[in-house]
Amino acid sequence: MARQDYVFTSESVSEGHPDKLCDRISDEVLDYMLAIEPNARVACETFATSSLVVIGGEVGLSDKERLKDVMGRVSEIARKAIRDIGYEQEKFHWNTCHVLNFLHEQSAHIAQGVDKDGAGDQGIMFGYAVSETPEFMPAPIQYAHAILRRLAEARKAGQAPDLRPDAKSQLSVRYEGGKPVEVTSIVLSTQHAHEGQTSDDIRAIVEPYIREVLPKGWISDRTEWWVNPTGTFVIGGPDGDAGLTGRKIIVDTYGGAAPHGGGAFSGKDPTKVDRSAAYAARYLAKNVVAAGLAERCTLQLSYAIGVARPLSIYIDTHGTGLVPEEAIERAVAEVMDLTPRGIRMHLGLNRPIYARTSAYGHFGRAPDADGGFSWERTDLVEALKKAV
């Protein structure tokens, strides 16, 4: 029997966090290439530190001349992303930082398996869904994201001019009877404008936005607040801490509430099952829960490089399932083609929809009209019910 009464904690980081800035640049390069050619191959990594951004990895287009054009635009792509995030610091400014591009053409040995519709690599991918929030996400990570997203909106709208891009949040949520009922502690560290601003000053700025996004009644007199607990946080972003693509995989997924296969998402085109199969696993797990087949669902897929079909499908409903897990495993394989090509076609992944995923989570977001977050749809509910 799973525990019903406990406290669980998850963290999120803002779009201005050094690692997330790198994720954003990598995904902007990906989007630029997919807009040129839907079958573009991209594995783009970014590193950022004080006044410096380094971009490397493997890319491929069928037209070599267009690929040369992309290579010449990488610096511009990176600067636009940094400007949108809001970095205009003396030691990290979108217009003055050095951008070094070391992208090169994809290895033909890697391409050969993918060109035959196989997976771009071996690996295991997990999807997860739970009925405790409207988005079918664990509450701690969903609301940790929501806090930072709201603060970024306020900063960019000029409503909180003393806030700066780099920030982290952390929520500890108490569960009673298996359901989230209150926040026991809130940790918020955000970069700010002036040396003289105290923790109390920053709390006065951020508290109204935090209360706005958390469910009514979750904050009480018992809730502990830790806002900028070390005091001054003026030096931030890559000037304060180096960043790297792919270092926030738990922030990107379920906040530690579910297993993770280990593969990062950002900068990878959808032939890489690290990304596309993780999206498919979330899509299927969410539809299982939305169909009422379970209150909680973990789904694992596994692949081999160059091989199209998944090697295994595993489902755990954690004792909440209304039908045997084996029946759900058979059903998900029936309602969706889980080959890499099948996933890309079903979810419409060969399009420039990835920069928006680089901060505030890849899951628990509303599907966009242009196909973004297509893996958050619940359009397999009836098919799954019929299949089981």
mmCIF file of C-alpha atoms in Angstrom:
data_model
loop_
_atom_site.group_PDB
_atom_site.id
_atom_site.type_symbol
_atom_site.label_atom_id
_atom_site.label_comp_id
_atom_site.label_asym_id
_atom_site.label_seq_id
_atom_site.Cartn_x
_atom_site.Cartn_y
_atom_site.Cartn_z
ATOM 1 C CA MET A 1 0.000 0.000 0.000
ATOM 2 C CA ALA A 2 1.446 3.357 -1.036
ATOM 3 C CA ARG A 3 1.900 6.020 1.639
ATOM 4 C CA GLN A 4 -1.062 8.368 1.913
ATOM 5 C CA ASP A 5 0.227 11.012 4.337
ATOM 6 C CA TYR A 6 3.600 12.637 3.623
ATOM 7 C CA VAL A 7 5.428 15.788 2.464
ATOM 8 C CA PHE A 8 7.020 15.861 -1.011
ATOM 9 C CA THR A 9 9.284 18.574 -2.444
ATOM 10 C CA SER A 10 10.103 19.623 -6.013
ATOM 11 C CA GLU A 11 12.096 22.509 -7.461
ATOM 12 C CA SER A 12 11.951 24.565 -10.633
ATOM 13 C CA VAL A 13 14.308 27.081 -12.221
ATOM 14 C CA SER A 14 13.499 30.118 -14.352
ATOM 15 C CA GLU A 15 14.234 30.742 -18.021
ATOM 16 C CA GLY A 16 17.142 32.927 -16.872
ATOM 17 C CA HIS A 17 18.860 30.169 -14.925
ATOM 18 C CA PRO A 18 22.194 29.471 -16.680
ATOM 19 C CA ASP A 19 21.269 25.878 -17.565
ATOM 20 C CA LYS A 20 17.857 26.918 -18.868
ATOM 21 C CA LEU A 21 19.381 29.718 -20.942
ATOM 22 C CA CYS A 22 21.530 27.043 -22.593
ATOM 23 C CA ASP A 23 18.499 24.812 -23.145
ATOM 24 C CA ARG A 24 16.729 27.740 -24.772
ATOM 25 C CA ILE A 25 19.580 28.513 -27.176
ATOM 26 C CA SER A 26 19.880 24.834 -28.163
ATOM 27 C CA ASP A 27 16.140 24.613 -28.834
ATOM 28 C CA GLU A 28 16.146 27.886 -30.785
ATOM 29 C CA VAL A 29 18.792 26.427 -33.096
ATOM 30 C CA LEU A 30 16.635 23.308 -33.437
ATOM 31 C CA ASP A 31 13.522 25.338 -34.259
ATOM 32 C CA TYR A 32 15.387 27.417 -36.831
ATOM 33 C CA MET A 33 16.518 24.285 -38.632
ATOM 34 C CA LEU A 34 13.149 22.522 -38.466
ATOM 35 C CA ALA A 35 11.515 25.634 -39.963
ATOM 36 C CA ILE A 36 13.858 25.220 -42.931
ATOM 37 C CA GLU A 37 13.515 21.454 -43.236
ATOM 38 C CA PRO A 38 11.124 19.263 -41.158
ATOM 39 C CA ASN A 39 13.569 16.353 -41.336
ATOM 40 C CA ALA A 40 16.563 18.358 -40.105
ATOM 41 C CA ARG A 41 18.906 16.497 -37.797
ATOM 42 C CA VAL A 42 20.040 18.416 -34.733
ATOM 43 C CA ALA A 43 21.980 17.559 -31.588
ATOM 44 C CA CYS A 44 22.937 20.994 -30.272
ATOM 45 C CA GLU A 45 24.703 21.647 -26.969
ATOM 46 C CA THR A 46 25.334 25.059 -25.389
ATOM 47 C CA PHE A 47 27.697 26.205 -22.660
ATOM 48 C CA ALA A 48 27.530 29.659 -21.087
ATOM 49 C CA THR A 49 29.696 31.518 -18.621
ATOM 50 C CA SER A 50 30.627 35.141 -17.965
ATOM 51 C CA SER A 51 30.515 37.036 -21.305
ATOM 52 C CA LEU A 52 30.786 33.800 -23.313
ATOM 53 C CA VAL A 53 28.462 31.342 -25.068
ATOM 54 C CA VAL A 54 29.844 28.219 -26.773
ATOM 55 C CA ILE A 55 27.631 26.160 -29.091
ATOM 56 C CA GLY A 56 28.573 22.740 -30.464
ATOM 57 C CA GLY A 57 27.180 19.455 -31.665
ATOM 58 C CA GLU A 58 26.000 17.761 -34.835
ATOM 59 C CA VAL A 59 23.477 19.047 -37.366
ATOM 60 C CA GLY A 60 22.308 18.029 -40.809
ATOM 61 C CA LEU A 61 20.192 19.298 -43.716
ATOM 62 C CA SER A 62 19.701 17.680 -47.111
ATOM 63 C CA ASP A 63 20.824 20.959 -48.743
ATOM 64 C CA LYS A 64 24.472 21.656 -47.878
ATOM 65 C CA GLU A 65 24.250 25.307 -48.969
ATOM 66 C CA ARG A 66 21.344 25.963 -46.632
ATOM 67 C CA LEU A 67 23.297 24.273 -43.860
ATOM 68 C CA LYS A 68 26.122 26.776 -44.423
ATOM 69 C CA ASP A 69 23.576 29.593 -44.112
ATOM 70 C CA VAL A 70 22.375 28.188 -40.782
ATOM 71 C CA MET A 71 25.938 28.033 -39.488
ATOM 72 C CA GLY A 72 26.298 31.726 -40.239
ATOM 73 C CA ARG A 73 23.171 32.595 -38.271
ATOM 74 C CA VAL A 74 23.847 30.711 -35.045
ATOM 75 C CA SER A 75 25.278 33.761 -33.264
ATOM 76 C CA GLU A 76 22.210 35.816 -34.164
ATOM 77 C CA ILE A 77 19.886 33.025 -32.970
ATOM 78 C CA ALA A 78 21.688 32.867 -29.623
ATOM 79 C CA ARG A 79 21.661 36.635 -29.097
ATOM 80 C CA LYS A 80 17.928 36.868 -29.783
ATOM 81 C CA ALA A 81 17.252 34.187 -27.175
ATOM 82 C CA ILE A 82 19.436 35.914 -24.575
ATOM 83 C CA ARG A 83 17.738 39.256 -25.275
ATOM 84 C CA ASP A 84 14.253 37.740 -24.923
ATOM 85 C CA ILE A 85 15.199 36.218 -21.572
ATOM 86 C CA GLY A 86 16.326 39.664 -20.474
ATOM 87 C CA TYR A 87 20.095 39.631 -19.947
ATOM 88 C CA GLU A 88 21.632 43.101 -20.246
ATOM 89 C CA GLN A 89 24.182 42.844 -17.440
ATOM 90 C CA GLU A 90 27.659 44.303 -17.658
ATOM 91 C CA LYS A 91 29.281 40.850 -17.731
ATOM 92 C CA PHE A 92 26.512 39.056 -19.621
ATOM 93 C CA HIS A 93 24.753 41.153 -22.240
ATOM 94 C CA TRP A 94 23.000 39.783 -25.310
ATOM 95 C CA ASN A 95 24.732 42.284 -27.565
ATOM 96 C CA THR A 96 28.296 42.090 -26.232
ATOM 97 C CA CYS A 97 28.862 38.497 -25.103
ATOM 98 C CA HIS A 98 31.122 36.346 -27.278
ATOM 99 C CA VAL A 99 29.309 33.566 -29.167
ATOM 100 C CA LEU A 100 31.467 30.727 -30.508
ATOM 101 C CA ASN A 101 29.928 28.213 -32.919
ATOM 102 C CA PHE A 102 31.420 24.719 -33.188
ATOM 103 C CA LEU A 103 28.451 22.928 -34.761
ATOM 104 C CA HIS A 104 29.428 20.420 -37.463
ATOM 105 C CA GLU A 105 27.714 18.019 -39.826
ATOM 106 C CA GLN A 106 26.089 14.905 -38.345
ATOM 107 C CA SER A 107 28.021 11.636 -38.487
ATOM 108 C CA ALA A 108 26.924 9.422 -41.367
ATOM 109 C CA HIS A 109 27.239 6.417 -39.038
ATOM 110 C CA ILE A 110 24.570 7.840 -36.731
ATOM 111 C CA ALA A 111 22.373 8.911 -39.630
ATOM 112 C CA GLN A 112 22.306 5.480 -41.289
ATOM 113 C CA GLY A 113 20.111 3.870 -38.623
ATOM 114 C CA VAL A 114 17.729 6.812 -38.383
ATOM 115 C CA ASP A 115 17.385 7.012 -42.164
ATOM 116 C CA LYS A 116 15.943 3.492 -42.001
ATOM 117 C CA ASP A 117 13.297 4.733 -39.529
ATOM 118 C CA GLY A 118 15.113 3.277 -36.549
ATOM 119 C CA ALA A 119 15.665 4.966 -33.201
ATOM 120 C CA GLY A 120 18.421 7.555 -33.040
ATOM 121 C CA ASP A 121 19.923 5.887 -29.979
ATOM 122 C CA GLN A 122 19.347 3.166 -27.422
ATOM 123 C CA GLY A 123 17.762 4.101 -24.116
ATOM 124 C CA ILE A 124 14.872 4.003 -21.690
ATOM 125 C CA MET A 125 12.191 6.688 -21.415
ATOM 126 C CA PHE A 126 9.517 7.238 -18.782
ATOM 127 C CA GLY A 127 6.151 8.936 -18.842
ATOM 128 C CA TYR A 128 4.012 9.730 -15.824
ATOM 129 C CA ALA A 129 0.603 11.124 -14.967
ATOM 130 C CA VAL A 130 -1.405 11.491 -11.786
ATOM 131 C CA SER A 131 -4.918 12.756 -11.121
ATOM 132 C CA GLU A 132 -3.993 15.166 -8.302
ATOM 133 C CA THR A 133 -3.973 18.306 -10.516
ATOM 134 C CA PRO A 134 -6.087 19.354 -13.528
ATOM 135 C CA GLU A 135 -2.963 18.989 -15.687
ATOM 136 C CA PHE A 136 -2.428 15.389 -14.475
ATOM 137 C CA MET A 137 0.929 16.439 -13.020
ATOM 138 C CA PRO A 138 2.445 16.122 -9.532
ATOM 139 C CA ALA A 139 1.436 19.232 -7.604
ATOM 140 C CA PRO A 140 4.891 20.237 -6.251
ATOM 141 C CA ILE A 141 6.563 20.572 -9.653
ATOM 142 C CA GLN A 142 3.480 21.973 -11.396
ATOM 143 C CA TYR A 143 3.148 24.876 -8.974
ATOM 144 C CA ALA A 144 6.910 25.430 -8.619
ATOM 145 C CA HIS A 145 6.875 26.053 -12.387
ATOM 146 C CA ALA A 146 3.789 28.260 -12.128
ATOM 147 C CA ILE A 147 5.430 30.559 -9.583
ATOM 148 C CA LEU A 148 8.478 31.246 -11.752
ATOM 149 C CA ARG A 149 6.460 31.603 -14.942
ATOM 150 C CA ARG A 150 4.244 34.210 -13.249
ATOM 151 C CA LEU A 151 7.251 36.133 -11.915
ATOM 152 C CA ALA A 152 8.806 36.160 -15.397
ATOM 153 C CA GLU A 153 5.564 37.525 -16.841
ATOM 154 C CA ALA A 154 5.492 40.281 -14.214
ATOM 155 C CA ARG A 155 9.155 41.150 -14.828
ATOM 156 C CA LYS A 156 8.755 41.365 -18.599
ATOM 157 C CA ALA A 157 5.535 43.382 -18.288
ATOM 158 C CA GLY A 158 7.291 45.978 -16.120
ATOM 159 C CA GLN A 159 5.153 45.105 -13.082
ATOM 160 C CA ALA A 160 8.176 43.900 -11.066
ATOM 161 C CA PRO A 161 11.066 46.005 -12.430
ATOM 162 C CA ASP A 162 13.452 45.077 -9.612
ATOM 163 C CA LEU A 163 13.449 41.388 -10.545
ATOM 164 C CA ARG A 164 16.081 39.947 -12.865
ATOM 165 C CA PRO A 165 16.015 36.764 -15.012
ATOM 166 C CA ASP A 166 17.782 34.191 -12.800
ATOM 167 C CA ALA A 167 15.548 32.467 -10.227
ATOM 168 C CA LYS A 168 14.772 29.173 -8.498
ATOM 169 C CA SER A 169 11.691 27.974 -6.639
ATOM 170 C CA GLN A 170 11.021 24.999 -4.387
ATOM 171 C CA LEU A 171 7.748 23.788 -2.913
ATOM 172 C CA SER A 172 7.167 21.282 -0.144
ATOM 173 C CA VAL A 173 3.592 20.005 -0.344
ATOM 174 C CA ARG A 174 1.812 17.992 2.337
ATOM 175 C CA TYR A 175 -0.353 15.108 1.192
ATOM 176 C CA GLU A 176 -3.263 13.762 3.197
ATOM 177 C CA GLY A 177 -5.041 10.634 2.043
ATOM 178 C CA GLY A 178 -2.839 10.696 -1.055
ATOM 179 C CA LYS A 179 -4.044 14.185 -2.085
ATOM 180 C CA PRO A 180 -2.123 17.493 -1.868
ATOM 181 C CA VAL A 181 -3.675 19.746 0.767
ATOM 182 C CA GLU A 182 -1.178 22.452 1.761
ATOM 183 C CA VAL A 183 2.253 23.952 1.210
ATOM 184 C CA THR A 184 4.518 23.474 4.211
ATOM 185 C CA SER A 185 7.401 25.567 2.858
ATOM 186 C CA ILE A 186 8.137 27.917 -0.031
ATOM 187 C CA VAL A 187 11.706 28.593 -1.157
ATOM 188 C CA LEU A 188 12.235 31.366 -3.709
ATOM 189 C CA SER A 189 15.610 32.765 -4.695
ATOM 190 C CA THR A 190 15.493 35.434 -7.360
ATOM 191 C CA GLN A 191 18.091 37.727 -8.828
ATOM 192 C CA HIS A 192 17.302 41.382 -8.157
ATOM 193 C CA ALA A 193 18.470 44.829 -9.165
ATOM 194 C CA HIS A 194 20.085 46.508 -6.149
ATOM 195 C CA GLU A 195 22.651 45.553 -3.511
ATOM 196 C CA GLY A 196 20.682 47.164 -0.710
ATOM 197 C CA GLN A 197 17.502 45.114 -1.181
ATOM 198 C CA THR A 198 16.844 42.711 1.703
ATOM 199 C CA SER A 199 15.081 39.371 1.774
ATOM 200 C CA ASP A 200 12.024 41.144 3.174
ATOM 201 C CA ASP A 201 12.091 43.623 0.297
ATOM 202 C CA ILE A 202 12.102 40.821 -2.265
ATOM 203 C CA ARG A 203 9.401 38.886 -0.428
ATOM 204 C CA ALA A 204 7.152 41.957 -0.591
ATOM 205 C CA ILE A 205 7.590 41.929 -4.387
ATOM 206 C CA VAL A 206 7.085 38.216 -5.025
ATOM 207 C CA GLU A 207 4.550 37.142 -2.384
ATOM 208 C CA PRO A 208 1.439 38.493 -4.163
ATOM 209 C CA TYR A 209 2.347 36.574 -7.328
ATOM 210 C CA ILE A 210 3.028 33.365 -5.391
ATOM 211 C CA ARG A 211 -0.317 33.592 -3.609
ATOM 212 C CA GLU A 212 -1.991 34.247 -6.951
ATOM 213 C CA VAL A 213 -0.860 30.979 -8.542
ATOM 214 C CA LEU A 214 -1.162 28.563 -5.613
ATOM 215 C CA PRO A 215 -4.548 26.923 -4.914
ATOM 216 C CA LYS A 216 -6.699 28.694 -2.367
ATOM 217 C CA GLY A 217 -6.075 27.516 1.172
ATOM 218 C CA TRP A 218 -2.705 25.921 0.484
ATOM 219 C CA ILE A 219 -0.790 28.754 2.182
ATOM 220 C CA SER A 220 -1.463 29.035 5.897
ATOM 221 C CA ASP A 221 0.085 30.530 9.022
ATOM 222 C CA ARG A 222 2.112 27.307 9.271
ATOM 223 C CA THR A 223 3.749 27.775 5.871
ATOM 224 C CA GLU A 224 7.458 28.576 6.094
ATOM 225 C CA TRP A 225 8.778 31.239 3.715
ATOM 226 C CA TRP A 226 12.404 31.332 2.590
ATOM 227 C CA VAL A 227 12.816 34.179 0.098
ATOM 228 C CA ASN A 228 16.429 34.904 -0.904
ATOM 229 C CA PRO A 229 17.542 33.223 2.325
ATOM 230 C CA THR A 230 21.242 34.036 1.777
ATOM 231 C CA GLY A 231 20.490 37.732 1.275
ATOM 232 C CA THR A 232 21.801 39.627 -1.766
ATOM 233 C CA PHE A 233 21.413 37.980 -5.201
ATOM 234 C CA VAL A 234 22.450 40.650 -7.712
ATOM 235 C CA ILE A 235 25.117 38.721 -9.643
ATOM 236 C CA GLY A 236 23.224 36.028 -11.506
ATOM 237 C CA GLY A 237 22.891 34.135 -14.747
ATOM 238 C CA PRO A 238 26.018 32.815 -16.495
ATOM 239 C CA ASP A 239 28.046 35.579 -14.838
ATOM 240 C CA GLY A 240 27.348 33.986 -11.465
ATOM 241 C CA ASP A 241 27.305 30.293 -12.426
ATOM 242 C CA ALA A 242 28.145 28.472 -15.649
ATOM 243 C CA GLY A 243 25.302 26.876 -17.610
ATOM 244 C CA LEU A 244 25.051 23.778 -19.783
ATOM 245 C CA THR A 245 22.331 22.214 -21.928
ATOM 246 C CA GLY A 246 20.588 19.217 -20.399
ATOM 247 C CA ARG A 247 21.432 19.615 -16.711
ATOM 248 C CA LYS A 248 17.877 20.095 -15.444
ATOM 249 C CA ILE A 249 16.236 16.820 -16.476
ATOM 250 C CA ILE A 250 14.215 16.436 -13.262
ATOM 251 C CA VAL A 251 13.001 20.037 -13.458
ATOM 252 C CA ASP A 252 12.024 19.336 -17.084
ATOM 253 C CA THR A 253 9.897 16.300 -16.193
ATOM 254 C CA TYR A 254 8.154 15.362 -12.930
ATOM 255 C CA GLY A 255 10.174 16.972 -10.161
ATOM 256 C CA GLY A 256 11.423 13.647 -8.828
ATOM 257 C CA ALA A 257 7.944 12.130 -8.448
ATOM 258 C CA ALA A 258 8.614 9.611 -11.224
ATOM 259 C CA PRO A 259 11.606 7.734 -12.673
ATOM 260 C CA HIS A 260 13.760 9.290 -15.380
ATOM 261 C CA GLY A 261 15.603 7.452 -18.150
ATOM 262 C CA GLY A 262 18.527 9.879 -17.979
ATOM 263 C CA GLY A 263 18.341 11.477 -21.416
ATOM 264 C CA ALA A 264 17.962 15.256 -21.707
ATOM 265 C CA PHE A 265 15.548 16.839 -24.199
ATOM 266 C CA SER A 266 16.692 20.265 -25.356
ATOM 267 C CA GLY A 267 18.636 20.662 -28.582
ATOM 268 C CA LYS A 268 17.597 17.229 -29.893
ATOM 269 C CA ASP A 269 15.463 16.730 -32.991
ATOM 270 C CA PRO A 270 12.545 14.267 -32.692
ATOM 271 C CA THR A 271 14.398 11.342 -34.275
ATOM 272 C CA LYS A 272 16.161 11.183 -30.909
ATOM 273 C CA VAL A 273 13.949 8.951 -28.766
ATOM 274 C CA ASP A 274 15.396 10.573 -25.643
ATOM 275 C CA ARG A 275 12.970 13.351 -26.501
ATOM 276 C CA SER A 276 10.202 11.987 -28.724
ATOM 277 C CA ALA A 277 9.632 8.711 -26.861
ATOM 278 C CA ALA A 278 9.594 10.539 -23.514
ATOM 279 C CA TYR A 279 6.868 12.759 -24.975
ATOM 280 C CA ALA A 280 4.988 9.691 -26.221
ATOM 281 C CA ALA A 281 5.278 8.025 -22.816
ATOM 282 C CA ARG A 282 3.835 11.110 -21.102
ATOM 283 C CA TYR A 283 1.058 11.288 -23.719
ATOM 284 C CA LEU A 284 0.041 7.690 -23.138
ATOM 285 C CA ALA A 285 0.304 7.856 -19.340
ATOM 286 C CA LYS A 286 -1.813 11.020 -19.296
ATOM 287 C CA ASN A 287 -4.472 9.430 -21.479
ATOM 288 C CA VAL A 288 -4.542 6.334 -19.271
ATOM 289 C CA VAL A 289 -5.304 8.502 -16.230
ATOM 290 C CA ALA A 290 -7.693 10.781 -18.140
ATOM 291 C CA ALA A 291 -9.585 7.672 -19.291
ATOM 292 C CA GLY A 292 -10.136 6.715 -15.652
ATOM 293 C CA LEU A 293 -8.166 3.479 -16.001
ATOM 294 C CA ALA A 294 -5.942 4.507 -13.075
ATOM 295 C CA GLU A 295 -5.356 7.454 -10.770
ATOM 296 C CA ARG A 296 -1.617 7.228 -11.293
ATOM 297 C CA CYS A 297 0.429 5.765 -14.132
ATOM 298 C CA THR A 298 4.131 5.262 -14.833
ATOM 299 C CA LEU A 299 4.989 4.062 -18.340
ATOM 300 C CA GLN A 300 8.420 2.934 -19.587
ATOM 301 C CA LEU A 301 9.554 2.481 -23.191
ATOM 302 C CA SER A 302 12.907 1.131 -24.365
ATOM 303 C CA TYR A 303 14.666 1.329 -27.742
ATOM 304 C CA ALA A 304 17.800 0.184 -29.588
ATOM 305 C CA ILE A 305 19.653 2.388 -32.077
ATOM 306 C CA GLY A 306 18.564 1.673 -35.639
ATOM 307 C CA VAL A 307 15.626 -0.507 -34.500
ATOM 308 C CA ALA A 308 12.130 0.846 -35.080
ATOM 309 C CA ARG A 309 9.892 -1.015 -32.659
ATOM 310 C CA PRO A 310 10.177 -0.464 -28.907
ATOM 311 C CA LEU A 311 11.898 -3.362 -27.176
ATOM 312 C CA SER A 312 9.565 -3.188 -24.191
ATOM 313 C CA ILE A 313 6.496 -1.438 -22.817
ATOM 314 C CA TYR A 314 6.002 -1.437 -19.053
ATOM 315 C CA ILE A 315 3.190 0.123 -17.032
ATOM 316 C CA ASP A 316 2.791 0.530 -13.278
ATOM 317 C CA THR A 317 -0.469 1.979 -11.935
ATOM 318 C CA HIS A 318 0.784 1.896 -8.329
ATOM 319 C CA GLY A 319 -2.235 -0.014 -7.072
ATOM 320 C CA THR A 320 -4.723 2.496 -8.488
ATOM 321 C CA GLY A 321 -5.629 0.674 -11.718
ATOM 322 C CA LEU A 322 -9.140 -0.516 -12.522
ATOM 323 C CA VAL A 323 -7.887 -3.068 -15.048
ATOM 324 C CA PRO A 324 -4.745 -5.250 -15.104
ATOM 325 C CA GLU A 325 -1.568 -3.452 -16.107
ATOM 326 C CA GLU A 326 -0.908 -6.082 -18.781
ATOM 327 C CA ALA A 327 -4.179 -5.091 -20.449
ATOM 328 C CA ILE A 328 -3.157 -1.410 -20.462
ATOM 329 C CA GLU A 329 0.238 -2.327 -21.926
ATOM 330 C CA ARG A 330 -1.479 -4.128 -24.787
ATOM 331 C CA ALA A 331 -3.922 -1.253 -25.238
ATOM 332 C CA VAL A 332 -1.319 1.513 -25.540
ATOM 333 C CA ALA A 333 0.550 -0.488 -28.200
ATOM 334 C CA GLU A 334 -2.744 -0.863 -30.068
ATOM 335 C CA VAL A 335 -3.809 2.797 -30.053
ATOM 336 C CA MET A 336 -0.448 4.334 -31.021
ATOM 337 C CA ASP A 337 2.391 3.391 -33.356
ATOM 338 C CA LEU A 338 5.397 3.592 -31.039
ATOM 339 C CA THR A 339 8.086 3.401 -33.689
ATOM 340 C CA PRO A 340 10.125 6.629 -33.867
ATOM 341 C CA ARG A 341 8.447 7.562 -37.153
ATOM 342 C CA GLY A 342 5.017 6.679 -35.763
ATOM 343 C CA ILE A 343 5.568 8.912 -32.733
ATOM 344 C CA ARG A 344 6.734 11.832 -34.875
ATOM 345 C CA MET A 345 3.737 11.517 -37.187
ATOM 346 C CA HIS A 346 1.131 11.000 -34.447
ATOM 347 C CA LEU A 347 2.308 13.946 -32.371
ATOM 348 C CA GLY A 348 3.391 16.171 -35.272
ATOM 349 C CA LEU A 349 6.898 16.605 -33.918
ATOM 350 C CA ASN A 350 8.707 17.596 -37.118
ATOM 351 C CA ARG A 351 8.015 21.293 -36.675
ATOM 352 C CA PRO A 352 9.549 24.276 -34.829
ATOM 353 C CA ILE A 353 7.762 23.905 -31.484
ATOM 354 C CA TYR A 354 10.620 23.368 -29.066
ATOM 355 C CA ALA A 355 11.999 26.690 -27.799
ATOM 356 C CA ARG A 356 8.819 27.148 -25.744
ATOM 357 C CA THR A 357 9.517 23.863 -23.929
ATOM 358 C CA SER A 358 12.933 24.953 -22.669
ATOM 359 C CA ALA A 359 11.649 26.483 -19.410
ATOM 360 C CA TYR A 360 8.830 25.755 -16.943
ATOM 361 C CA GLY A 361 8.553 22.088 -17.824
ATOM 362 C CA HIS A 362 7.955 19.977 -20.908
ATOM 363 C CA PHE A 363 4.805 18.506 -19.346
ATOM 364 C CA GLY A 364 1.664 19.857 -17.741
ATOM 365 C CA ARG A 365 1.280 22.577 -20.391
ATOM 366 C CA ALA A 366 -1.781 23.336 -22.528
ATOM 367 C CA PRO A 367 -1.581 22.114 -26.157
ATOM 368 C CA ASP A 368 -0.985 24.968 -28.613
ATOM 369 C CA ALA A 369 -2.962 25.573 -31.798
ATOM 370 C CA ASP A 370 0.200 25.232 -33.907
ATOM 371 C CA GLY A 371 0.980 21.763 -32.533
ATOM 372 C CA GLY A 372 3.133 22.723 -29.579
ATOM 373 C CA PHE A 373 2.757 20.419 -26.564
ATOM 374 C CA SER A 374 0.750 17.987 -28.697
ATOM 375 C CA TRP A 375 1.730 15.261 -26.208
ATOM 376 C CA GLU A 376 -0.533 16.951 -23.643
ATOM 377 C CA ARG A 377 -3.702 16.138 -25.595
ATOM 378 C CA THR A 378 -6.157 13.617 -24.150
ATOM 379 C CA ASP A 379 -7.555 12.449 -27.494
ATOM 380 C CA LEU A 380 -6.829 8.740 -26.904
ATOM 381 C CA VAL A 381 -9.266 8.377 -24.013
ATOM 382 C CA GLU A 382 -12.064 6.645 -25.951
ATOM 383 C CA ALA A 383 -9.638 4.474 -27.936
ATOM 384 C CA LEU A 384 -7.991 3.262 -24.716
ATOM 385 C CA LYS A 385 -11.315 2.494 -23.064
ATOM 386 C CA LYS A 386 -12.329 0.455 -26.084
ATOM 387 C CA ALA A 387 -8.965 -1.318 -26.290
ATOM 388 C CA VAL A 388 -9.093 -2.590 -22.692
#
